[in-house]
XYZ file of C-alpha atoms in Angstrom:
388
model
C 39.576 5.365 -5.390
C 38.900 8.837 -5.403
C 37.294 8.254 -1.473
C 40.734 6.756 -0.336
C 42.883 9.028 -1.898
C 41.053 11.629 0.225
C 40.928 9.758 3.081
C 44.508 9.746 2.900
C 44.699 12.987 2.076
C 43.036 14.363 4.993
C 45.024 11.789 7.778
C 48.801 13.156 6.475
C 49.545 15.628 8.959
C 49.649 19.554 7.342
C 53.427 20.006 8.386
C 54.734 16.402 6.692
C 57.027 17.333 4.013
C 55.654 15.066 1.133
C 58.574 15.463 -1.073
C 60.621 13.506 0.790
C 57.659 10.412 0.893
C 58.144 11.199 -3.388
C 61.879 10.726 -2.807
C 62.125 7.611 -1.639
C 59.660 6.095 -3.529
C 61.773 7.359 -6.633
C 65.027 5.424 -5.131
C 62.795 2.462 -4.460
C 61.123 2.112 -7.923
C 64.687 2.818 -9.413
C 66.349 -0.038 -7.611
C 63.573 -2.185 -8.608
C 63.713 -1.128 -11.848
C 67.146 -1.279 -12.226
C 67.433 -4.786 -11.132
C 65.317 -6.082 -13.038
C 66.845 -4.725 -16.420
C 70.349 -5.699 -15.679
C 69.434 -9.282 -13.678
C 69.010 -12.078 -16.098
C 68.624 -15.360 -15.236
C 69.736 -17.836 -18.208
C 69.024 -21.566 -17.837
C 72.028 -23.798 -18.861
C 71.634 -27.709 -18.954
C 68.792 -27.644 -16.056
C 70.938 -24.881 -13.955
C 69.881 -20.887 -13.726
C 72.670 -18.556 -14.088
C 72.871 -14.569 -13.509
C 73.673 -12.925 -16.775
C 73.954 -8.759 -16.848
C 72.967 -7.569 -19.920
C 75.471 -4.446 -19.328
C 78.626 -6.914 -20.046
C 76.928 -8.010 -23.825
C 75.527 -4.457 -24.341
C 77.851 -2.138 -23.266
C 75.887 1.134 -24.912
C 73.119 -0.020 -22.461
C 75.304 1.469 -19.980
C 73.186 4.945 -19.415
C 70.751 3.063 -17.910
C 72.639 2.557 -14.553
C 72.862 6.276 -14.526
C 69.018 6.226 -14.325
C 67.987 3.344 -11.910
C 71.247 3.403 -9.552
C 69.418 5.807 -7.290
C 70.548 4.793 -3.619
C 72.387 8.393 -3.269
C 68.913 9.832 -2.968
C 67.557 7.200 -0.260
C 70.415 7.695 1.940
C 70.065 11.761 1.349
C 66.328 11.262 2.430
C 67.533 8.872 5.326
C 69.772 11.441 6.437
C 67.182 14.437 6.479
C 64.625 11.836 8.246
C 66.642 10.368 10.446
C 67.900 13.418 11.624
C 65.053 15.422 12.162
C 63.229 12.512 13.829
C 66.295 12.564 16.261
C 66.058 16.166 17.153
C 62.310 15.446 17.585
C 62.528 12.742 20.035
C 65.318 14.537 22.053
C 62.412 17.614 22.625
C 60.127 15.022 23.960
C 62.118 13.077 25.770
C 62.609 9.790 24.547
C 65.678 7.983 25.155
C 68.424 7.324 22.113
C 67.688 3.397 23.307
C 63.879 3.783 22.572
C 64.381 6.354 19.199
C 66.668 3.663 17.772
C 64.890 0.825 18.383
C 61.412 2.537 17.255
C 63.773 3.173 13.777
C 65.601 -0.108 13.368
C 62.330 -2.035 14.378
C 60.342 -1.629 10.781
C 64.212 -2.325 8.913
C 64.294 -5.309 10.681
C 61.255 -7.067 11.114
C 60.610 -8.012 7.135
C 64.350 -8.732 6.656
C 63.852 -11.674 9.072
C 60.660 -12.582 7.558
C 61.982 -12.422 4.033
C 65.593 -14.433 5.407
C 63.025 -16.809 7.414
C 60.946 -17.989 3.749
C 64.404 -17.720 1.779
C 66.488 -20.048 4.338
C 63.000 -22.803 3.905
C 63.155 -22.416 0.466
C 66.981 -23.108 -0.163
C 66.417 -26.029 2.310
C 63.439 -27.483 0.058
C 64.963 -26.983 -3.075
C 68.539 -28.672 -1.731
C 66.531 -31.590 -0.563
C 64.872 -31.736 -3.515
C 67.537 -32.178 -6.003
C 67.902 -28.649 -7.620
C 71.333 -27.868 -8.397
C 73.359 -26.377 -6.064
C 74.680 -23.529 -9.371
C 70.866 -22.555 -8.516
C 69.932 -22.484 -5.279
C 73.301 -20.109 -5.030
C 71.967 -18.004 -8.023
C 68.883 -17.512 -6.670
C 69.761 -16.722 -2.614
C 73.169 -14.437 -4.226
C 70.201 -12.533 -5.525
C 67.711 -12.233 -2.693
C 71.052 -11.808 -0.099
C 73.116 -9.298 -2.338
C 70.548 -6.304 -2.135
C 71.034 -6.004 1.378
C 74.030 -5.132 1.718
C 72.692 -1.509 1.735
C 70.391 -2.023 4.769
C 73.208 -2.863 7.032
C 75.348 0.600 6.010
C 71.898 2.587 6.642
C 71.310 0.683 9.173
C 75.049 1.707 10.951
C 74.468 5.300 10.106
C 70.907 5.419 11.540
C 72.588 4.099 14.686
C 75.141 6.792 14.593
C 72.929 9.710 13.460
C 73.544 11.862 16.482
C 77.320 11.976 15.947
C 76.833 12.106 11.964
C 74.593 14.567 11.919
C 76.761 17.170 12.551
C 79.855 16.110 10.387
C 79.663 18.689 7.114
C 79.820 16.317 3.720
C 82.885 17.279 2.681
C 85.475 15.182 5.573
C 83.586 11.705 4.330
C 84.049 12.950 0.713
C 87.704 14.144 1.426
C 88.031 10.419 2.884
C 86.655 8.436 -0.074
C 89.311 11.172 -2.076
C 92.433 9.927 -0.329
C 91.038 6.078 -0.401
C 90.949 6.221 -3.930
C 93.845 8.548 -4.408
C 96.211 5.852 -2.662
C 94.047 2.577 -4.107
C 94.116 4.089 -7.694
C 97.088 6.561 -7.982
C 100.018 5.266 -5.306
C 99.117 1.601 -5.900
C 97.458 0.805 -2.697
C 96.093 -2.637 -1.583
C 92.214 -3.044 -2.693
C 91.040 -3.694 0.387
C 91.651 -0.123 1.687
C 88.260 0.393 -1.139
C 85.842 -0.864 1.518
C 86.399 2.385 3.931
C 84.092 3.848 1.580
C 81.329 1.399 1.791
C 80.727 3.867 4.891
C 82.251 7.271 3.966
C 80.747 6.729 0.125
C 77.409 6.474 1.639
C 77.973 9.149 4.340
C 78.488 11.852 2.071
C 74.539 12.043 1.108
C 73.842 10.996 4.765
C 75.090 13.932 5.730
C 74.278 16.390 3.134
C 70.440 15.090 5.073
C 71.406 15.743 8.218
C 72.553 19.090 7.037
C 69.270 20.017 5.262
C 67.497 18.668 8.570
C 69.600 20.821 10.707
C 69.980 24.087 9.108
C 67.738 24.184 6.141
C 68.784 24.738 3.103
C 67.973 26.966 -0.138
C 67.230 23.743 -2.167
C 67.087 25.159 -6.043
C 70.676 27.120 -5.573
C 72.151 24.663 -3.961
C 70.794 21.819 -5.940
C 72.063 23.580 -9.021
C 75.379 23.424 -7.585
C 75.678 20.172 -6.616
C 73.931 18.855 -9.981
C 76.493 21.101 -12.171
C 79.468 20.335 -10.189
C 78.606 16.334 -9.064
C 78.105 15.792 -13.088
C 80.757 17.682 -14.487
C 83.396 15.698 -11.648
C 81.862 12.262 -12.677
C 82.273 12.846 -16.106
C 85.795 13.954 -15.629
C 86.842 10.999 -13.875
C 85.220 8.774 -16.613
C 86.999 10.406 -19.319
C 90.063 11.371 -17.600
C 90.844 9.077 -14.884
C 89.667 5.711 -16.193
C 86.696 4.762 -13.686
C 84.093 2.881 -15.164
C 81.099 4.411 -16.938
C 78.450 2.233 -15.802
C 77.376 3.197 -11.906
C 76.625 -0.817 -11.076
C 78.967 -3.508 -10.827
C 79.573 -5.404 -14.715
C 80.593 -8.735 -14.401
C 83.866 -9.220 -16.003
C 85.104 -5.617 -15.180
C 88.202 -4.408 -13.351
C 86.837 -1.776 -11.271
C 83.441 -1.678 -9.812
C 82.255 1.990 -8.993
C 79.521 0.310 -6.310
C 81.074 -2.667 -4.751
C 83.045 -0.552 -3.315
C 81.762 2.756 -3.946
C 84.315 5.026 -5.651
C 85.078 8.806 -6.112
C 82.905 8.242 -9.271
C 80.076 7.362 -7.131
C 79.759 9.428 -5.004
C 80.408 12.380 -7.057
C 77.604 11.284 -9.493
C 75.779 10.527 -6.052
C 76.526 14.581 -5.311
C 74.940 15.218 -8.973
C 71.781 12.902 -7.891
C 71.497 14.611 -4.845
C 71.653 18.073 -6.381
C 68.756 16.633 -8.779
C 66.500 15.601 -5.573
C 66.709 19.264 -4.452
C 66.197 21.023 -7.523
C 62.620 18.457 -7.748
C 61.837 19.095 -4.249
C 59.954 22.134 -4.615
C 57.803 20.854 -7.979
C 56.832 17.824 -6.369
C 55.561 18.964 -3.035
C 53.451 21.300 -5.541
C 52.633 18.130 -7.455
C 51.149 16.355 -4.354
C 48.661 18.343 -3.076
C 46.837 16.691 -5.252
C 44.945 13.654 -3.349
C 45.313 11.312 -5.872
C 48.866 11.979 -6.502
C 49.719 11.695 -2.784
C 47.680 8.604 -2.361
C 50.318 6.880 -4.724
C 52.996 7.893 -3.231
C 52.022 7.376 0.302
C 50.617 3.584 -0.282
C 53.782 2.979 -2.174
C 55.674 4.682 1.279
C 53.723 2.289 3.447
C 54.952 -0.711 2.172
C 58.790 0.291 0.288
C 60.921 -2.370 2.189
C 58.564 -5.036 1.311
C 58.837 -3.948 -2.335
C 62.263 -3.389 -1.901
C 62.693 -7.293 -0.114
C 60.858 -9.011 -2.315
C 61.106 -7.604 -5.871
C 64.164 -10.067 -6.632
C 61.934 -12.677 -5.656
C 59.191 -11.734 -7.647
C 61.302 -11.884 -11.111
C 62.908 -14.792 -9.723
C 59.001 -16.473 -9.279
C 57.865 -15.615 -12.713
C 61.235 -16.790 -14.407
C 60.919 -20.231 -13.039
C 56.935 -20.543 -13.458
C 58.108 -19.685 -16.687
C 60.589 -22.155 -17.204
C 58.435 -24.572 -16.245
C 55.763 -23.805 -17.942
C 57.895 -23.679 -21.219
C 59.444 -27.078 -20.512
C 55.896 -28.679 -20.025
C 54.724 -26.998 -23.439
C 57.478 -27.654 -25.128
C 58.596 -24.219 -26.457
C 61.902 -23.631 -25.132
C 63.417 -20.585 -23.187
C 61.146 -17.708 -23.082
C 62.922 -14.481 -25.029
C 63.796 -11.571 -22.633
C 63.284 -14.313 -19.409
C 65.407 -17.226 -20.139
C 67.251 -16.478 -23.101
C 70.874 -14.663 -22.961
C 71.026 -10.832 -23.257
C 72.777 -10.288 -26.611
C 70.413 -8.122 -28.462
C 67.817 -5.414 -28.604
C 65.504 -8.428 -29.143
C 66.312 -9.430 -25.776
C 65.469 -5.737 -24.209
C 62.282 -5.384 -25.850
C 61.446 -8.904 -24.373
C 62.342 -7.615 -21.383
C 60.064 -4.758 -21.342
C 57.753 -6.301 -21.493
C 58.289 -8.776 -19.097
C 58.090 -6.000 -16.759
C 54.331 -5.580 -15.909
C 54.293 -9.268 -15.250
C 57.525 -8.873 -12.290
C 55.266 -5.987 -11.203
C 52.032 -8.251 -11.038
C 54.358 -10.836 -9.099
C 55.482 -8.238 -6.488
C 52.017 -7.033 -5.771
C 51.394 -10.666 -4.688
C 54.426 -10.277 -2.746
C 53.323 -7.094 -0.855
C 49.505 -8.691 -0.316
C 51.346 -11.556 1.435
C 54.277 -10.108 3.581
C 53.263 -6.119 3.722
C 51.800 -6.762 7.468
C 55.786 -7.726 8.677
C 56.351 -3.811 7.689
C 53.534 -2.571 8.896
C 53.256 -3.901 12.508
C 55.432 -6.540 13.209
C 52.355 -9.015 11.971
C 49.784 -8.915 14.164
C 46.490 -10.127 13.364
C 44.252 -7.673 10.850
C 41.740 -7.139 13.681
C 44.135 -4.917 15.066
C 45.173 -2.912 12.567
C 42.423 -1.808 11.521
C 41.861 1.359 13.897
C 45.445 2.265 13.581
C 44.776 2.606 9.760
C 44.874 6.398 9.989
C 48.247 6.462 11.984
C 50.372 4.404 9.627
C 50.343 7.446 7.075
C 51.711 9.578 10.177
C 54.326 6.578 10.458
C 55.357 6.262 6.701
């Protein structure tokens, strides 16, 4: 181990700014995370249903203020994106080829991952699963990307975005919400933020691409100021506390995003540059960087298939509890209604992680290189670390 960590080590180019690479991999593990402690799947009379524990245990509601972390991956998108853009422009490549080069790795293991999920919806119709499942389980596997097409739409747009300043897409989602919550407005004016919401970090990237930035002062600022605003509108204004949709609830502050959101989105943000400095510190060590790297390599597969990997290991469990005849499994099957349940859970969690390694073993060559045989992969084995 110690061998590859070095190895990778030594083929990361001395000007890559690692903290970034730690970045993402935070918002990718927090997603993941996050999913999995507010997704259950219940079975009732033969049928799995989608339970969030957040609507029986309200206090469990700080937990969405840890694991809701896709401010941070569209910050880092921005800052990439960005810079890669201002890169290609000095060499020459065309916006056509830039764009496709970017979109290409998105893409490639969504189709894969819609390809297996289409096949298995078919098999399971045919084969007389419940339809109250088969929608369960694809709402699951679908509803995640939702985000890819947004970063998607701003990647595409990056050289007009990149030079908008934060604050116009955050004045925008202000006057959405102003005239939604405060005048009475029709709900659907809420989707306009979907894309200014998610522009605001965007941005704030492009910004810290394009002019650098002083990261601690200004991080300060943002976490002080994006906290203090969120907490405020919570308190005062009546938005939800709880930064994921609850089923059941009036308001959702994700679906679409809300002033809430994106102000505790500023706070995130302002968190991700006060860390910045500690962590590229943190990653000179080899081992350290290894991690994060390998984990870089291969985050859309994680991020594709970790839904799938729960859902796996809750119906091999299901099974396997109806052929030994002990009943629903507690913190798998059973309803979220108790601590019980979240200690079950917990530990249910090295198992989904078990399940998504399996995943990645199987489907990380889509991300990688569009799957082409192993034989050729091997001598661009140094480069993908350039690539991650």
């Amino acid at each position: 181990m110690r061998d590859l960590a070095r190895r990778i080590d030594a083929a990361t180019p001395p000007g890559r700014d690692r903290a970034l690479d730690a970045l993402r991999a935070l918002a990718i593990l927090g997603v993941v995370l996050g999913h999995w402690l507010v997704t259950a799947l219940t079975s009732d009379s033969g049928t799995l249903r989608a339970v969030s524990p957040l609507s029986r245990l309200p206090e469990f509601t700080p937990v969405s203020w840890v694991f809701q972390t896709l401010a941070v991956f569209f910050l880092v998108g921005g800052r990439v994106a960005a810079g890669s853009h201002t890169t290609a422009l000095a060499r020459g490549t065309s916006y056509r080829d830039w764009l496709i080069a970017r979109l290409g790795r998105l893409f490639r293991p969504v189709a894969v991952v819609l390809a297996v999920w289409a096949a298995t919806a078919l098999a399971m119709t045919l084969g007389g699963v419940p339809w109250q499942t088969v929608h369960t389980l694809g709402r699951l596997v679908l509803s995640p990307l939702w985000f890819l097409l947004v970063f998607a739409a701003l990647t595409a747009a990056t050289p007009l975005v990149a030079k908008v300043h934060p604050l116009w897409p955050f004045a925008v989602v202000l006057h959405v919400d102003a005239v939604r919550f405060g005048l009475g407005g029709p709900d659907w004016l809420g989707w306009t933020n979907v894309v200014a919401g998610w522009l605001v970090p965007y941005c704030l990237g492009a910004l810290w691409a394009r002019r650098g930035v002083r990261e601690r002062a200004l991080g300060r600022t943002l976490l002080i100021t994006g906290a203090a605003a969120t907490v405020l509108l919570v308190v005062l204004a009546g938005y939800p506390a709880s930064m994921v949709g609850v089923p059941g609830a009036a308001v959702s502050n994700l679906n679409p995003p809300t002033l809430a959101a994106v102000t505790f989105g500023i706070a995130q943000c302002g968190a991700a540059f006060v860390c910045a400095g500690p962590l590229r510190r943190a990653l000179r060590r080899p081992a350290a960087w290894a991690a994060v790297a390998l984990l870089n390599l291969g985050a859309m597969t994680v991020f594709l298939w970790h839904q799938t990997a729960m859902m796996a290991v809750t119906v091999l469990g299901l099974l396997a509890s109806g052929l030994t005849g002990h009943g629903p499994l507690p913190g798998l099957h059973t309803v979220p209604d108790g601590y019980g349940w979240v200690l079950a859970r917990l530990a249910w969690l090295p198992v989904f992680g078990l399940a998504l390694l399996v995943c990645a073993a199987v489907f990380r060559t889509y991300e990688a290189d569009g799957g082409r045989p192993s034989r050729a992969r091997r001598p661009a084995a140094r480069k993908q670390v350039r690539r991650a």
